[in-house]
Amino acid sequence: MKTFPMFLKMAGRRVVIAGGGEQAAQKCRLILKTEAKITILAPALEDELRSLVDEGRISWSIDRITPAIFGDTALVFVATGCPGIDAALHDLAKTAGAVTNVVDQPELCDALTPSIVDRDPVVVAIGTEGTAPVLARQIKTQLEQNLEPRLGDLAALAGRLRDRAAMRLGPKARRDLWRWVFGGEPRADHARGAERAAARRIKDAIETGDFTAAAPASVALVGAGPGSRDLITLRAVQRLQEADVVFYDRLVDPDVLELARRDAERVCVGKEPGCHNWPQDRINGVLVAAAKQGKRVVRLKCGDPGVFSRGAEEIAALKLAGLSYEIVPGVTAASAAAATAGTFLTERGKTDTVVLTTGTTRDNTTPDWIDHLARGTRVAVYMGINAAPQLEQDLRHADLLDETEVLIVSQAGHPGESITTCAACDLAQTIAESQIPNPAIIFLTRCKYGEPVMHQIAV
Ligand code: SAH
């Protein structure tokens, strides 16, 4: 990030706007949303600014401009519309040490004005560091549609009731209360204009501690998808944003972790270098312990939490401890890998059966996947890179080398993704020679009628 978003306190602080035309008026409109004291520097004012001066809402100075006038300001906007004058005024403002924004001259700006979605006191600021203002406006439009106009009033009401809630309810009950307020009936009531009913409900809930929040599960086993953060589900994002602690796997992409709350604890429970040693029973133990402390726990797993992820063992531990859980599915690697290769897991009349299998089982053997490789079947082998010689040997023993197509998709959805095809008799050699890295899916497809079935692959 070359710029960093912050919310400045503006109440009672000075903002100086140099310029008396439309550009200055635009900045003035923006800052009038705050409680800052605005001074306009200009020899003459356009009509809107003049009426604001007449109403006493802003002040106007026609004095000679020296650095002193920019002193002790929260912000300075330079908006005369004349690049030469703007540059000179910028220099004066900088002499005074002011944080300065020069309209349309990003290289002269200390601070850039974001696109704003205003539901005061809820404010969303969108910035693209000047790279894509149109994109910022599109995002703003989407947010404007998603955040109901009255949302700010509801947030303000919550703000007024915070102290009372703190007196009446413990920390966990309070978190549940606010989740219910913003995710349940009060928000729905408020959004449709029944503001009094919403307020009544919230106040009653604070007094009685009785509100109909659907008790959330203690632990959510969440699928992070194959890596790209736009291949995660909306529900998964929601759980991540609610989580107090996220236990994640080594293969979970850092981009996806960014979707968690900033103050959420993040613990890597991967089993590779860089992470501590996390045997499964230790992972089970920390999940149970965190949930028992009343934390909202997300166990974030790559792909789908139900596919080769030892989720069943974690759930068994949670059940044993009497804890509730929820499973949030994700895009499994085989789906993502097929899509990357421009193909499908099944294709009517050609591949009617899909088998998901693994190159490594608990006892370090390769499962008897070969028995499933009937005609018209596609086997997706997870964790198969190291088992490639064994896979090839199994095909040879079953006399299926000639009938089986091979497609290897490595790092699907990541920048280094690759797609490789080869003859089945060259499987192990291809992986070794091309040094195809983990994580990868090896698709082995037995043709239904002897014709190639993966002709559509976009290699
Ligand atoms: N739960 C995961 C699988 C975990 S096992 C899922 O549903 O996808 C880890 C294996 O998944 C890896 O060895 C690899 O075979 C596969 N895998 C995970 N991410 C992948 C990716 N981005 N591209 C290709 N294969 C991937």
CSV table of C-alpha atoms and ligand atoms in Angstrom, one decimal, residues 226 251 302-304 307-309 331-333 381-384 409-412 414 438-441, ligand 1:
chain,number,residue,atom,x,y,z
A,226,PRO,CA,-8.4,-23.6,-3.9
A,251,LEU,CA,-2.2,-24.4,1.9
A,302,CYS,CA,-8.1,-25.4,1.8
A,303,GLY,CA,-10.7,-26.5,-0.8
A,304,ASP,CA,-13.6,-28.2,0.8
A,307,VAL,CA,-12.4,-33.7,1.1
A,308,PHE,CA,-9.2,-35.2,2.4
A,309,SER,CA,-9.0,-32.7,5.3
A,331,VAL,CA,-14.6,-25.4,-4.0
A,332,THR,CA,-12.6,-28.5,-3.9
A,333,ALA,CA,-9.2,-28.7,-5.7
A,381,VAL,CA,-5.9,-38.1,-7.3
A,382,TYR,CA,-5.2,-35.7,-4.5
A,383,MET,CA,-1.7,-35.6,-2.9
A,384,GLY,CA,-0.6,-37.8,-5.8
A,409,VAL,CA,-3.0,-29.5,-12.8
A,410,SER,CA,-0.7,-27.9,-10.4
A,411,GLN,CA,-1.4,-24.9,-8.2
A,412,ALA,CA,-4.8,-24.3,-9.6
A,414,HIS,CA,-2.6,-19.6,-7.9
A,438,ASN,CA,2.6,-29.5,-5.1
A,439,PRO,CA,-0.2,-29.0,-4.6
A,440,ALA,CA,-1.5,-30.8,-7.7
A,441,ILE,CA,-4.3,-32.9,-8.9
B,1,SAH,N1,-9.6,-30.2,1.3
B,1,SAH,C1,-8.8,-30.0,0.1
B,1,SAH,C2,-7.8,-31.1,-0.1
B,1,SAH,C3,-6.7,-31.1,0.9
B,1,SAH,S1,-5.6,-32.3,0.6
B,1,SAH,C4,-9.7,-29.8,-1.1
B,1,SAH,O1,-10.9,-30.0,-1.0
B,1,SAH,O2,-9.3,-29.4,-2.2
B,1,SAH,C5,-4.3,-31.4,-0.2
B,1,SAH,C6,-4.3,-31.7,-1.7
B,1,SAH,O3,-5.3,-31.0,-2.3
B,1,SAH,C7,-3.0,-31.3,-2.4
B,1,SAH,O4,-2.0,-32.3,-2.2
B,1,SAH,C8,-3.5,-31.3,-3.8
B,1,SAH,O5,-3.6,-32.6,-4.3
B,1,SAH,C9,-4.9,-30.8,-3.7
B,1,SAH,N2,-4.9,-29.3,-3.8
B,1,SAH,C10,-5.1,-28.4,-2.9
B,1,SAH,N3,-5.1,-27.1,-3.4
B,1,SAH,C11,-4.8,-27.3,-4.8
B,1,SAH,C12,-4.6,-26.4,-5.8
B,1,SAH,N4,-4.7,-25.1,-5.7
B,1,SAH,N5,-4.3,-26.9,-7.1
B,1,SAH,C13,-4.2,-28.3,-7.3
B,1,SAH,N6,-4.3,-29.1,-6.2
B,1,SAH,C14,-4.6,-28.7,-5.0
